[in-house]
mmCIF file of C-alpha atoms in Angstrom:
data_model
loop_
_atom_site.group_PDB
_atom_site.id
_atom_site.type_symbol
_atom_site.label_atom_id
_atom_site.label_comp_id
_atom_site.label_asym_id
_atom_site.label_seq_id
_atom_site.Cartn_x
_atom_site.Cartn_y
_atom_site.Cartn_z
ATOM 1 C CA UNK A 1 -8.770 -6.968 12.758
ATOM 2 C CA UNK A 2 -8.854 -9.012 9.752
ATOM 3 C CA UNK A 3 -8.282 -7.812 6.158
ATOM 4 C CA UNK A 4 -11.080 -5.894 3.928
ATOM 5 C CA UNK A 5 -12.993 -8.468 2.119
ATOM 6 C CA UNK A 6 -13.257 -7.836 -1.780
ATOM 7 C CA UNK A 7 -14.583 -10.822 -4.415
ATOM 8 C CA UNK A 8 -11.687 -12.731 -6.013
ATOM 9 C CA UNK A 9 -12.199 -12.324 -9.179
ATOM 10 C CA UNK A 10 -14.486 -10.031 -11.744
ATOM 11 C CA UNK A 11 -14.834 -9.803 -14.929
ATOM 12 C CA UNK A 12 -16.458 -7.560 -17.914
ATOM 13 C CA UNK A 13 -16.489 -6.794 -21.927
ATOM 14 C CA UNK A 14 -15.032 -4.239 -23.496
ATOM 15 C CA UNK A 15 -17.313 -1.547 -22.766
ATOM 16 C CA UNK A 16 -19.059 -2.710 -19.911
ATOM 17 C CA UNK A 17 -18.793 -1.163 -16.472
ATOM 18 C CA UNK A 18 -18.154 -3.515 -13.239
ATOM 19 C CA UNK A 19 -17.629 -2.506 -9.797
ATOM 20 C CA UNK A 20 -15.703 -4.308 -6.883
ATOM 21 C CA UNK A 21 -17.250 -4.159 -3.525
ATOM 22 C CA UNK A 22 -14.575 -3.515 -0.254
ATOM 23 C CA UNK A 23 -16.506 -4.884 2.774
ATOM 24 C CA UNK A 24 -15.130 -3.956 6.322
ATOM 25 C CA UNK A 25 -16.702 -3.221 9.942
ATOM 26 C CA UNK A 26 -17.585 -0.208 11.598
ATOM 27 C CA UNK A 27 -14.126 0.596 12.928
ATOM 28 C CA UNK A 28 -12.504 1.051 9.736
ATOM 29 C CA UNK A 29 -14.476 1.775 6.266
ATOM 30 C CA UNK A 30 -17.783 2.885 8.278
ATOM 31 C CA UNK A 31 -15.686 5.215 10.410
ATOM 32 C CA UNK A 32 -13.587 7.056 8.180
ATOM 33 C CA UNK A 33 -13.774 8.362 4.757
ATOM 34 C CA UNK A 34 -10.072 7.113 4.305
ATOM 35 C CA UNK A 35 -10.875 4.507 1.820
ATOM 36 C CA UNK A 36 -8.100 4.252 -1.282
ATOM 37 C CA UNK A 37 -7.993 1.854 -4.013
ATOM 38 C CA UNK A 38 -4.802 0.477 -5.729
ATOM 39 C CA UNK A 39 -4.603 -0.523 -9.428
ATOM 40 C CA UNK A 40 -1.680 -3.695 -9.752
ATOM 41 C CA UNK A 41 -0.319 -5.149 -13.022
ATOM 42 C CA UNK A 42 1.276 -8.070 -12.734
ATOM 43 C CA UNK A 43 5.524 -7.379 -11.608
ATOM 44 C CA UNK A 44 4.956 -3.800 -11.309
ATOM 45 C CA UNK A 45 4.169 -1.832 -7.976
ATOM 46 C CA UNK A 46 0.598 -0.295 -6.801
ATOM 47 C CA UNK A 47 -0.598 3.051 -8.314
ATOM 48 C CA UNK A 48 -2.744 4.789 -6.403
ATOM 49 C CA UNK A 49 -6.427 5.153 -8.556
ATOM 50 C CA UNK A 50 -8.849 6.367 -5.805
ATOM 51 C CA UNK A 51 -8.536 7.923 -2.404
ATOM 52 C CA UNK A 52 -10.336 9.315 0.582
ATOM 53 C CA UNK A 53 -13.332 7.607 -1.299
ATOM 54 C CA UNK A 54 -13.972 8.940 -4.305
ATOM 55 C CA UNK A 55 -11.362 11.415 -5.269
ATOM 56 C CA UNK A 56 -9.221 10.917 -8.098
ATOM 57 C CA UNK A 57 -5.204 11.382 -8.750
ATOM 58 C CA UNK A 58 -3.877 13.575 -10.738
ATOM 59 C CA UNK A 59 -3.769 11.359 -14.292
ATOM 60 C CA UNK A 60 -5.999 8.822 -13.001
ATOM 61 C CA UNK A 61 -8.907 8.224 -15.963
ATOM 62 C CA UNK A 62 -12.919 9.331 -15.142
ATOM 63 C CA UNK A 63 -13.851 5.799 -16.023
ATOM 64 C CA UNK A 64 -12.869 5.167 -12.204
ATOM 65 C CA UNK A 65 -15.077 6.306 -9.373
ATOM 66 C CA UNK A 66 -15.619 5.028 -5.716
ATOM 67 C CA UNK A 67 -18.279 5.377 -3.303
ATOM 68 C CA UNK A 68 -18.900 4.565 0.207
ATOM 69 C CA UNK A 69 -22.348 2.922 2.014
ATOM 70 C CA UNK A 70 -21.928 1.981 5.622
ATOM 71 C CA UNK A 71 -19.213 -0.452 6.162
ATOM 72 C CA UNK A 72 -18.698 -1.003 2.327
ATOM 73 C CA UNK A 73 -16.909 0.824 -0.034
ATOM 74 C CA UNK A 74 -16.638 0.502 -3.620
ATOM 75 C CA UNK A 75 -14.905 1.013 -6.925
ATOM 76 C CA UNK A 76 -16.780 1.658 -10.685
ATOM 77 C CA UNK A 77 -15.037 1.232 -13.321
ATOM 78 C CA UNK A 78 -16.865 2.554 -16.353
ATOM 79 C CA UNK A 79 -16.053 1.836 -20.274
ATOM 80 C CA UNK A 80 -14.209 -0.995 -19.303
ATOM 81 C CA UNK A 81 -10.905 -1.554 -21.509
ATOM 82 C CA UNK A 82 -8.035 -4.234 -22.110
ATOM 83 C CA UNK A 83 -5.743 -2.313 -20.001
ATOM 84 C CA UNK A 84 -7.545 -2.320 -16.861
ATOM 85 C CA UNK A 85 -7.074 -5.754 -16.904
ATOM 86 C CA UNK A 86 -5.140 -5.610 -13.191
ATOM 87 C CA UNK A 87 -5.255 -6.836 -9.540
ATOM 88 C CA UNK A 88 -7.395 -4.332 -7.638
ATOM 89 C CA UNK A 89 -6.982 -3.523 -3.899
ATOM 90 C CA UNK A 90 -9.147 -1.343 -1.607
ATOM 91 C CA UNK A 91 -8.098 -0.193 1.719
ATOM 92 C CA UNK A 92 -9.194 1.726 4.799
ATOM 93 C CA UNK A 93 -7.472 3.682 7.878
ATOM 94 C CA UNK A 94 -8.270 1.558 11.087
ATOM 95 C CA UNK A 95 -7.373 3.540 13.519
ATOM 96 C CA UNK A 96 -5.134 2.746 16.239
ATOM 97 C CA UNK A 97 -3.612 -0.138 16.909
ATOM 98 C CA UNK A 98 -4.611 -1.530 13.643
ATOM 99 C CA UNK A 99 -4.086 1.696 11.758
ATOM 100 C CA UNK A 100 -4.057 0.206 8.010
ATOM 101 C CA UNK A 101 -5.956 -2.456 6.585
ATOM 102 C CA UNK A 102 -6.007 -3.726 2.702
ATOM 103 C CA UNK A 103 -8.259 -5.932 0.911
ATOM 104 C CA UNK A 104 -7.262 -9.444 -0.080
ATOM 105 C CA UNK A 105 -7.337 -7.959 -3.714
ATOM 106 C CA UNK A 106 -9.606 -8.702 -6.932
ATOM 107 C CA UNK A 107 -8.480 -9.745 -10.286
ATOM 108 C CA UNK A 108 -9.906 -7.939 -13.025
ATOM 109 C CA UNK A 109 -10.496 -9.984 -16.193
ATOM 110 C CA UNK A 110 -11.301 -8.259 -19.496
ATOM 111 C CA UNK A 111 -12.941 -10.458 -21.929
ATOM 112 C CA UNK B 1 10.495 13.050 -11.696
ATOM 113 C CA UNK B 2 8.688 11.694 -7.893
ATOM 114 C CA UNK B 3 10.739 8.484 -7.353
ATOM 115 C CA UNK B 4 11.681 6.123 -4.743
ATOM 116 C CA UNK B 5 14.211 3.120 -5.072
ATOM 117 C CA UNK B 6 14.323 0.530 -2.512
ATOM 118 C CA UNK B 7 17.607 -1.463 -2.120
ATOM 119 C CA UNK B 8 18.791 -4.407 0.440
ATOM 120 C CA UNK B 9 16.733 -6.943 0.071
ATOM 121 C CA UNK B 10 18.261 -10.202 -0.309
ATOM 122 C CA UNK B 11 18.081 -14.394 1.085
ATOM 123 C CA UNK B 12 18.791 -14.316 4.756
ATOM 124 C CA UNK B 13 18.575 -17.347 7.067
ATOM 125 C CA UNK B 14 15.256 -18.103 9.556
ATOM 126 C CA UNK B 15 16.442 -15.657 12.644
ATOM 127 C CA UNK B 16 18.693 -13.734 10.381
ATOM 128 C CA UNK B 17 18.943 -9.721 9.849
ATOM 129 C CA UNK B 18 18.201 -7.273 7.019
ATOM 130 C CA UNK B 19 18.284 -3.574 6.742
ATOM 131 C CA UNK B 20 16.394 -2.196 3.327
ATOM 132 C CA UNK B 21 16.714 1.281 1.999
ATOM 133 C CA UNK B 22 14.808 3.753 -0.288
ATOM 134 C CA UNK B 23 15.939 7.010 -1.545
ATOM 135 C CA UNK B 24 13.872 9.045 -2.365
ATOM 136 C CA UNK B 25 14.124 12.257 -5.489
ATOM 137 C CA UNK B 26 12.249 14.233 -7.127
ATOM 138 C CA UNK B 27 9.885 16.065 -3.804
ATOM 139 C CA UNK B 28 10.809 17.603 -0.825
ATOM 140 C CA UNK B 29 11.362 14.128 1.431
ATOM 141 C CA UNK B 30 11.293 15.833 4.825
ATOM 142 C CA UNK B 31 7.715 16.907 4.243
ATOM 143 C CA UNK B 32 6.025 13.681 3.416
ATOM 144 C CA UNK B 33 5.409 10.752 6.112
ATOM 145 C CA UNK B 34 6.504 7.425 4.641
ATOM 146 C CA UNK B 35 5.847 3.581 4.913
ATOM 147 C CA UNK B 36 6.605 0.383 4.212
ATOM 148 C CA UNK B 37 4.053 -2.096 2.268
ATOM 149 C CA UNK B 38 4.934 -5.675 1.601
ATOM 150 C CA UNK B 39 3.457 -8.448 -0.361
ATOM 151 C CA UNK B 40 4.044 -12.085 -0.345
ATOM 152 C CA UNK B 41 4.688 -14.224 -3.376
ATOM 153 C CA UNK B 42 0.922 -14.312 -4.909
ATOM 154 C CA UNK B 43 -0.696 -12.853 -1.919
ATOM 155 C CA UNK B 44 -1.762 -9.643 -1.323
ATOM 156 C CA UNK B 45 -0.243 -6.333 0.359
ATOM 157 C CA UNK B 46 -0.166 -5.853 3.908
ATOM 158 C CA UNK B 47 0.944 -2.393 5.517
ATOM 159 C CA UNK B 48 3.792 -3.029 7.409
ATOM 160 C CA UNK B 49 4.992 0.601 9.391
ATOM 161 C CA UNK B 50 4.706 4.358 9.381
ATOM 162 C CA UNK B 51 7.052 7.502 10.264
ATOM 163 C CA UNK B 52 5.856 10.767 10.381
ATOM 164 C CA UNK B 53 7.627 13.273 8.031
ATOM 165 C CA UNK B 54 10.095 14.271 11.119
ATOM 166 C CA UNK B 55 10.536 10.842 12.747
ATOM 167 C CA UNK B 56 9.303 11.556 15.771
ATOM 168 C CA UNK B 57 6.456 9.014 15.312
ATOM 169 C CA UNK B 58 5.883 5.132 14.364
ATOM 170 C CA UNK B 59 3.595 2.608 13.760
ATOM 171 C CA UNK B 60 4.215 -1.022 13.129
ATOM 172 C CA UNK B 61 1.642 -3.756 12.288
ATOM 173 C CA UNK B 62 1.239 -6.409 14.935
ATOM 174 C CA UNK B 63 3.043 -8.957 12.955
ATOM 175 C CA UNK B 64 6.383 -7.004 12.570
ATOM 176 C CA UNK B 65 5.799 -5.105 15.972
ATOM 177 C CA UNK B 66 9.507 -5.855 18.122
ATOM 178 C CA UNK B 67 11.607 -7.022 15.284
ATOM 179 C CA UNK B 68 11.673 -4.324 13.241
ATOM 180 C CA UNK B 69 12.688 -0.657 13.567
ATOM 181 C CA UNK B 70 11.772 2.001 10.647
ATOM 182 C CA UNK B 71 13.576 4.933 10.781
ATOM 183 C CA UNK B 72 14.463 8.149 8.328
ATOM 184 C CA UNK B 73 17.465 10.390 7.548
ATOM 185 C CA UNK B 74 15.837 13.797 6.094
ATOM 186 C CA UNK B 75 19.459 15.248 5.209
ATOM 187 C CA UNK B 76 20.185 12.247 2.875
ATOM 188 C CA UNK B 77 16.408 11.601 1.796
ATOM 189 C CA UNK B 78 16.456 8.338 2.807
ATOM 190 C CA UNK B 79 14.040 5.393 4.217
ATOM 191 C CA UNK B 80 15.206 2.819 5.958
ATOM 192 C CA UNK B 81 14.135 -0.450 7.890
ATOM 193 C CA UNK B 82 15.902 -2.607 9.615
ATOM 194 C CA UNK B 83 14.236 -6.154 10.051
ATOM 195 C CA UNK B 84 15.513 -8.701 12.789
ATOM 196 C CA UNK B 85 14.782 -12.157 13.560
ATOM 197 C CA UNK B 86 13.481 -12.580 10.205
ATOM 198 C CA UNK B 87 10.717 -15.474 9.647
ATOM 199 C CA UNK B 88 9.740 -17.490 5.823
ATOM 200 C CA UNK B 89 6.421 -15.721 6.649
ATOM 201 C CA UNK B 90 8.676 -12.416 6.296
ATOM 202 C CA UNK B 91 9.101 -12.779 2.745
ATOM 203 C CA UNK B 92 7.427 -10.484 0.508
ATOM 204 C CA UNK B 93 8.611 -7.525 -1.958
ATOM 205 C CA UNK B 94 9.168 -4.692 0.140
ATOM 206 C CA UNK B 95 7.602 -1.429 -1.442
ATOM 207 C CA UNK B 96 8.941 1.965 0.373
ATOM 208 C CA UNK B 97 5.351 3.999 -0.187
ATOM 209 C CA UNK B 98 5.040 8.147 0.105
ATOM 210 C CA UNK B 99 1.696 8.454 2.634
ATOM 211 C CA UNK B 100 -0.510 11.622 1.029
ATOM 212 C CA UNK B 101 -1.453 12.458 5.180
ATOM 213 C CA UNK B 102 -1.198 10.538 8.117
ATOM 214 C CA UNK B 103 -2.246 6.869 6.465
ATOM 215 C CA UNK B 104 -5.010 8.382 4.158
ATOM 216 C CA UNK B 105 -3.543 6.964 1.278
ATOM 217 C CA UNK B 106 -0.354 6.106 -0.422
ATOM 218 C CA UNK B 107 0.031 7.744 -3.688
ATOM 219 C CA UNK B 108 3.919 6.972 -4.478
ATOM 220 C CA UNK B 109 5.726 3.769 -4.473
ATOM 221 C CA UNK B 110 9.005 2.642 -5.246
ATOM 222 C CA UNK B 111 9.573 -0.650 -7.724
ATOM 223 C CA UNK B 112 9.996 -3.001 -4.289
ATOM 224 C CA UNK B 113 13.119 -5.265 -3.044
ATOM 225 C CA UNK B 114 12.180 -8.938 -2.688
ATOM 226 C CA UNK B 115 13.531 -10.360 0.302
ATOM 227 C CA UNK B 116 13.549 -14.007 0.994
ATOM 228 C CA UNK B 117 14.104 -15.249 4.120
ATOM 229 C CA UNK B 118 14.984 -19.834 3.687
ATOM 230 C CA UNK B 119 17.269 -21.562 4.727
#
């Protein structure tokens, strides 16, 4: 299976809200509700911002939310601020054999 | 404090071996199932294997699947994964990642170990 497919690049204002779409097949995001998303500045690891669709971490801020419609998932982020300026990834349990799949990422511009 | 610190990585010749490491501090290791997540230079991350929280199960991801072996010591909280007939398209940072449940989601990961694999 190939990788989740998320838009290159977004951007937003201070203020503004964007959201990044996560588009996969019916064998992965439209099967499960196993969807996480990954927040990734640059040289530092992943953190964990969003999982099993739309539930937040411990920490994480309210301004993010996710959501789910068939085979695409997606992350909100409300309120948008000069720190969220980050790489975002989404990605979905497979099942077997594939098991894991990410999205080719999205960079996050803030203007 | 929840922390995991890879070690091991290195520059190893095309066809050449590597074993990384991660210990792990701060939760109760034996509990959690564990991975490894990798990501090129500029790319983006690919999941590389699974073991369960006893070791009694593993995945690998088609491109790593027969050259490497991901295994666990619970009595010295300790991840390890030991990579064989290394390729360039091999090299990545390494991240050892805590799985929340059986590949729902990975909510703790170490700082990574670059390994680069050139001749």
């Amino acid at each position: 299976q190939s990788a989740l497919t998320q838009p290159a690049s977004v951007s937003g204002s201070p203020g503004q809200s964007i959201t990044i779409s996560c588009t996969g097949t019916s064998s992965d995001i439209g099967s499960y509700n196993l969807v996480s998303w990954y927040q990734q500045h640059p040289g530092k690891a992943p953190k964990l911002i969003i999982y099993e669709v739309t539930k937040r971490p411990s920490g994480v801020s309210d301004r993010f939310s996710g959501s789910k419609s068939g085979n695409t998932a997606s992350l909100t982020i409300s309120g948008l601020q000069a720190e969220d300026e980050a790489d975002y990834y989404c990605c979905s349990y497979g099942g077997s054999p594939t098991f894991v799949l990410f999205g080719g990422g999205t960079n996050l511009t803030v203007l | 404090e929840v922390q995991l610190v890879e070690s091991g990585g290195g520059l190893v010749q095309p066809g050449g071996s590597l074993r990384l490491s991660c210990a792990a501090s701060g939760f109760t290791f034996s509990s959690y199932e564990m991975n490894w997540v990798r990501q090129a230079p500029g790319k983006g991350l690919e999941w590389v294997s699974y073991i369960s929280s006893s070791g009694s199960t593993i995945y690998y991801a088609d491109s790593v699947k027969g050259r490497v072996t991901m295994s666990r010591d619970n009595a010295k909280d300790s991840l390890y994964l030991q990579m064989n007939s290394l390729r360039a398209e091999d090299t990545a940072v390494y991240y050892c990642v805590r799985d929340r449940w059986l590949l729902s989601a990975f909510d703790i990961w170490g700082q990574g170990t670059l390994v680069t694999v050139s001749s």
